[in-house]
């Protein structure tokens, strides 16, 4: 007999648990026995395999050829140096890959879902990996099912199990035992890991975890996020391949020139060609992007933003519209009841008097029509509801009357489309929600202990008060009830209600919201508030934080519905507040902006927000109040639910992009100068300026450090003031290419000057001087490449200084320690005055580039 054939009581017995849940000692025991609830993702590659994979790189293949050619031509020292360098490079590559993997893993850990379980009779929130067999899990709309389980309680419980069954519609779930054998899709009293709760509430007992769950059996469905490359990484990979092919063609041409026209020895000519290949192939490009992206995601975690997909960092920099929820994101979500309205009069909460029947019903409803948990030590749930429990705790009557009524039977859960929720007890139906929605369903009003018909005047008075509250930015909830015999509820029960009163709650804006909105404006980003709250409340809060300015429009969901796409497009730029919207409206707003080629970040917390989060360019979920479904759909999670965190992340995203661009410009301009030098000298039939070892030393050792330092650049206010980047703007656009070309040319000129001076003594000194000047110029260029601004405009970047000191130290070591000269093909006749010339030439290129920066800055001023 399968578990779905058994009654809930028998299931509990079989699993040796109870409705109270397991005790903590038992949980520990079972976790030792069954392990944690973790999926074995496809086995990670071992470090050795990663190490071997480094040899697949095109550059490494070229280098192995170089080592071979050197060995054939008897240059064994060069061969040895090249091989050592390749090995060091492979080790570094392995370490980098492992580090990036670790940081991705820690990010994934941070976004582990949470579940509510009953343990020792108390509800606790635990991370899903702690779930064990026999645990009783409580779920509500918006939760993701963890572990497989048998349902014990279900109130309008609907679950979307499309990931498992392929059925896209949510399935109605129930408690009753099923007869006979059933396929997965028909096991209606079971829940399966990865299911999305789309409606209702329920409880289930866990009978399978981790790889024993149905989804665990289909292990291939679990994609390994760390393997995916970002668009930028992909386009750089493509660029590298194209560049490498062009370089190979140039190398072949140079080889022909040298052999056919200059009648050089084939081996020597091959060595030159290989040197050119080594100089030009931008091997560090891909790894720089990976390093910078993983450093920046770690940094963002410190700023409370968890990036779930690396490519989100890139899109973040392009964000031009931020659509944000109000409650909890722009406001503090610390609800406090400020005013109560009952018996058609408003008063402070302190004046609540449970001996008045109307007050009494209102207080009772605060307690019953509520899903939050309010205990001395823990307050779990929607802050709006916690505030109502607090109100009851302060002023409610706590005698046995309530115990009878506390037996809640059925519930129509709150959903942000209906903006209401209802429950029934043994005798009554209680409904609470947005006042305008509620009044539509009321026919009576309770005044003290008398119910009487709700007149037009009554309605007007209530709506007037509602508006007055809203103008003060207060969040208003209305309460109504009616007598009803106990039975399962459906939407049609919410009619002919008796209006009881209203409660107005204060949710002050977050202090940092105003600043963040101001920053958005400076950065050319339009902040938009989208809320389910009343239009006047929304507008009042939006005005306080600067989102709503004079001339702006506050559009209501109902108005939006009446507009066609064209009409919406016309008003779009003016609307800064959308009020009383349902989640479906959000997707229209996102699409409308996207049609205008804007990049939209959209926040969401509810289960119905998932489509809009997916549609937006950056879906932002709330870490604290967000449902697991929304977190699943988002590409970024805010650990503090704070609007200003989005703005910070956008600025960081811009900065990361600028840093990557600068690092790439740095690497390519350096490579370009080396190519120019090799091509130039070979066209003039001059001795080659660099050996393969020289270029290896520069490319793999002294170049990477400044590039990483550029990637760590903090970013200036300048970044904030720029307009958002267009998403189709290529990182290697004409402007960048021009910069790479001009700066490469300047470095080339100074390298050739040093080469020329060296050539007066010997070819070997010329080569040493060219190499050392190129190396030092590129190290200095590491400072210039930090930004488009001249250096004196920037603050100190300690990493750049360190990179320079290490690089220059290594260079001086091989220049000045005679024992190393053989290894690095340094001329024996190098004198101190030659070193002076090298320093002057390198400084010359640096000063020239800085002068250009100053001129550019003056022009743009
Ligand atoms: P945002 O979308 O910015 O988070 P919001 O939280 O005000 O705004 P909803 O949660 O959709 O949006 O709430 C819309 C309305 O529904 C509120 O103005 C309130 O009147 C009502 N409401 C909110 N929470 C509850 C609840 N728990 N029970 C009943 N009604 C509620």
Short mmCIF file of N, CA, C and O and ligand atoms in Angstrom, two decimals, residues 324-329 335 369 382 384-385 388 414-421 432-436 475-478 529-534 580-581 583 586 605 609, ligand 1:
data_model
loop_
_atom_site.label_atom_id
_atom_site.label_comp_id
_atom_site.label_asym_id
_atom_site.label_seq_id
_atom_site.Cartn_x
_atom_site.Cartn_y
_atom_site.Cartn_z
N UNK A 324 9.64 49.60 -8.53
CA UNK A 324 9.76 49.04 -7.19
C UNK A 324 8.42 48.95 -6.49
O UNK A 324 7.57 49.83 -6.63
N UNK A 325 8.25 47.89 -5.71
CA UNK A 325 7.10 47.80 -4.81
C UNK A 325 7.24 48.91 -3.78
O UNK A 325 8.35 49.41 -3.56
N UNK A 326 6.15 49.22 -3.15
CA UNK A 326 6.23 50.24 -2.10
C UNK A 326 6.54 49.60 -0.75
O UNK A 326 7.58 49.85 -0.14
N UNK A 327 5.59 48.72 -0.34
CA UNK A 327 5.63 48.26 1.04
C UNK A 327 6.86 47.41 1.31
O UNK A 327 7.06 46.37 0.67
N UNK A 328 7.68 47.87 2.23
CA UNK A 328 8.85 47.10 2.63
C UNK A 328 10.08 47.40 1.80
O UNK A 328 11.19 47.19 2.25
N UNK A 329 9.90 47.90 0.59
CA UNK A 329 11.06 48.17 -0.26
C UNK A 329 11.39 49.65 -0.18
O UNK A 329 12.53 50.04 0.10
N UNK A 335 4.97 48.07 10.45
CA UNK A 335 3.61 48.60 10.58
C UNK A 335 3.27 48.87 12.03
O UNK A 335 3.61 48.09 12.91
N UNK A 369 -8.69 36.56 11.56
CA UNK A 369 -8.48 36.70 10.12
C UNK A 369 -7.02 37.09 9.90
O UNK A 369 -6.69 38.20 9.48
N UNK A 382 3.34 38.45 7.76
CA UNK A 382 3.16 39.74 7.11
C UNK A 382 3.10 40.85 8.18
O UNK A 382 2.27 40.78 9.09
N UNK A 384 1.81 43.64 8.20
CA UNK A 384 0.46 44.22 8.33
C UNK A 384 -0.34 43.41 9.36
O UNK A 384 -1.04 43.96 10.20
N UNK A 385 -0.19 42.10 9.26
CA UNK A 385 -0.95 41.23 10.16
C UNK A 385 -0.33 41.18 11.54
O UNK A 385 -1.06 41.08 12.54
N UNK A 388 -1.70 43.88 13.51
CA UNK A 388 -3.07 43.63 13.97
C UNK A 388 -3.06 42.74 15.22
O UNK A 388 -3.83 42.94 16.16
N UNK A 414 -5.26 35.65 1.38
CA UNK A 414 -5.07 36.98 0.77
C UNK A 414 -4.39 36.80 -0.57
O UNK A 414 -3.47 36.02 -0.70
N UNK A 415 -4.90 37.50 -1.54
CA UNK A 415 -4.07 37.58 -2.75
C UNK A 415 -4.15 38.99 -3.29
O UNK A 415 -5.15 39.68 -3.13
N UNK A 416 -3.04 39.40 -3.88
CA UNK A 416 -2.92 40.83 -4.18
C UNK A 416 -3.77 41.24 -5.37
O UNK A 416 -3.83 42.42 -5.69
N UNK A 417 -4.44 40.29 -6.03
CA UNK A 417 -5.37 40.69 -7.08
C UNK A 417 -6.70 41.08 -6.46
O UNK A 417 -7.26 42.12 -6.76
N UNK A 418 -7.18 40.23 -5.50
CA UNK A 418 -8.46 40.53 -4.85
C UNK A 418 -8.31 41.53 -3.73
O UNK A 418 -9.24 42.21 -3.34
N UNK A 419 -7.10 41.60 -3.16
CA UNK A 419 -6.78 42.50 -2.06
C UNK A 419 -7.64 42.25 -0.82
O UNK A 419 -8.04 43.18 -0.12
N UNK A 420 -7.97 41.00 -0.59
CA UNK A 420 -8.81 40.63 0.56
C UNK A 420 -8.44 39.24 1.01
O UNK A 420 -7.85 38.47 0.25
N UNK A 421 -8.83 38.91 2.24
CA UNK A 421 -8.80 37.52 2.67
C UNK A 421 -10.00 37.24 3.57
O UNK A 421 -10.55 38.16 4.17
N UNK A 432 -11.27 40.61 5.68
CA UNK A 432 -10.56 41.89 5.81
C UNK A 432 -9.84 42.19 4.51
O UNK A 432 -9.48 41.25 3.77
N UNK A 433 -9.65 43.47 4.22
CA UNK A 433 -8.97 43.81 2.98
C UNK A 433 -9.08 45.29 2.65
O UNK A 433 -9.47 46.10 3.48
N UNK A 434 -8.73 45.60 1.40
CA UNK A 434 -8.77 47.00 0.95
C UNK A 434 -10.21 47.52 1.07
O UNK A 434 -11.16 46.83 0.67
N UNK A 435 -10.36 48.72 1.64
CA UNK A 435 -11.70 49.22 1.98
C UNK A 435 -12.61 49.32 0.75
O UNK A 435 -13.76 48.91 0.80
N UNK A 436 -12.07 49.83 -0.35
CA UNK A 436 -12.91 49.98 -1.55
C UNK A 436 -13.44 48.64 -2.04
O UNK A 436 -14.59 48.52 -2.46
N UNK A 475 -1.73 53.16 5.61
CA UNK A 475 -2.21 51.96 4.92
C UNK A 475 -3.48 51.51 5.64
O UNK A 475 -3.47 51.29 6.85
N UNK A 476 -4.57 51.37 4.88
CA UNK A 476 -5.86 51.14 5.55
C UNK A 476 -6.38 49.73 5.24
O UNK A 476 -6.34 49.27 4.11
N UNK A 477 -6.87 49.08 6.28
CA UNK A 477 -7.52 47.78 6.14
C UNK A 477 -8.94 47.90 6.63
O UNK A 477 -9.19 48.51 7.68
N UNK A 478 -9.87 47.32 5.87
CA UNK A 478 -11.25 47.33 6.31
C UNK A 478 -11.62 45.95 6.85
O UNK A 478 -11.01 44.95 6.48
N UNK A 529 7.11 53.68 -8.75
CA UNK A 529 6.51 52.91 -7.66
C UNK A 529 5.32 52.13 -8.19
O UNK A 529 4.45 52.69 -8.86
N UNK A 530 5.29 50.85 -7.89
CA UNK A 530 4.14 50.02 -8.30
C UNK A 530 3.60 49.36 -7.03
O UNK A 530 4.34 48.62 -6.38
N UNK A 531 2.37 49.64 -6.69
CA UNK A 531 1.87 49.14 -5.42
C UNK A 531 0.42 48.70 -5.50
O UNK A 531 -0.34 49.18 -6.35
N UNK A 532 0.08 47.82 -4.60
CA UNK A 532 -1.31 47.38 -4.51
C UNK A 532 -2.10 48.33 -3.62
O UNK A 532 -3.32 48.22 -3.50
N UNK A 533 -1.39 49.26 -3.00
CA UNK A 533 -2.04 50.14 -2.03
C UNK A 533 -2.89 51.20 -2.71
O UNK A 533 -2.84 51.39 -3.93
N UNK A 534 -3.65 51.92 -1.89
CA UNK A 534 -4.54 52.98 -2.34
C UNK A 534 -3.74 54.07 -3.07
O UNK A 534 -2.63 54.40 -2.67
N UNK A 580 -3.00 50.44 -6.72
CA UNK A 580 -4.07 49.44 -6.81
C UNK A 580 -3.88 48.51 -8.01
O UNK A 580 -4.83 48.19 -8.71
N UNK A 581 -2.64 48.16 -8.26
CA UNK A 581 -2.40 47.28 -9.40
C UNK A 581 -2.41 45.82 -8.96
O UNK A 581 -2.14 45.51 -7.80
N UNK A 583 -0.78 41.96 -9.86
CA UNK A 583 0.51 41.53 -10.41
C UNK A 583 0.52 41.43 -11.94
O UNK A 583 1.54 41.68 -12.56
N UNK A 586 1.82 44.35 -13.80
CA UNK A 586 3.27 44.63 -13.78
C UNK A 586 3.91 44.21 -15.10
O UNK A 586 4.79 44.89 -15.62
N UNK A 605 7.43 40.22 -4.86
CA UNK A 605 7.52 39.33 -3.70
C UNK A 605 6.51 38.19 -3.74
O UNK A 605 6.76 37.12 -3.24
N UNK A 609 3.91 37.48 -8.92
CA UNK A 609 4.90 38.41 -9.50
C UNK A 609 5.90 37.68 -10.40
O UNK A 609 6.61 38.32 -11.16
P1 LIG B 1 3.32 46.66 -2.53
O1 LIG B 1 2.77 46.05 -3.79
O2 LIG B 1 4.08 47.89 -2.70
O3 LIG B 1 3.98 45.67 -1.63
P2 LIG B 1 1.05 46.58 -0.89
O4 LIG B 1 1.71 45.65 0.06
O5 LIG B 1 0.28 47.68 -0.31
O6 LIG B 1 2.02 47.24 -1.84
P3 LIG B 1 -0.67 44.47 -1.50
O7 LIG B 1 0.07 43.64 -0.55
O8 LIG B 1 -1.12 43.92 -2.80
O9 LIG B 1 0.14 45.73 -1.86
O10 LIG B 1 -1.91 45.09 -0.72
C1 LIG B 1 -2.95 45.77 -1.38
C2 LIG B 1 -4.06 46.10 -0.41
O11 LIG B 1 -4.59 44.89 0.13
C3 LIG B 1 -3.60 46.92 0.78
O12 LIG B 1 -3.77 48.27 0.54
C4 LIG B 1 -4.53 46.45 1.89
O13 LIG B 1 -5.70 47.23 1.93
C5 LIG B 1 -4.89 45.04 1.49
N1 LIG B 1 -4.11 44.08 2.25
C6 LIG B 1 -2.78 44.02 2.39
N2 LIG B 1 -2.39 42.99 3.15
C7 LIG B 1 -3.52 42.37 3.54
C8 LIG B 1 -3.81 41.21 4.33
N3 LIG B 1 -2.84 40.51 4.89
N4 LIG B 1 -5.09 40.88 4.49
C9 LIG B 1 -6.07 41.56 3.92
N5 LIG B 1 -5.89 42.65 3.16
C10 LIG B 1 -4.63 43.06 2.96
#
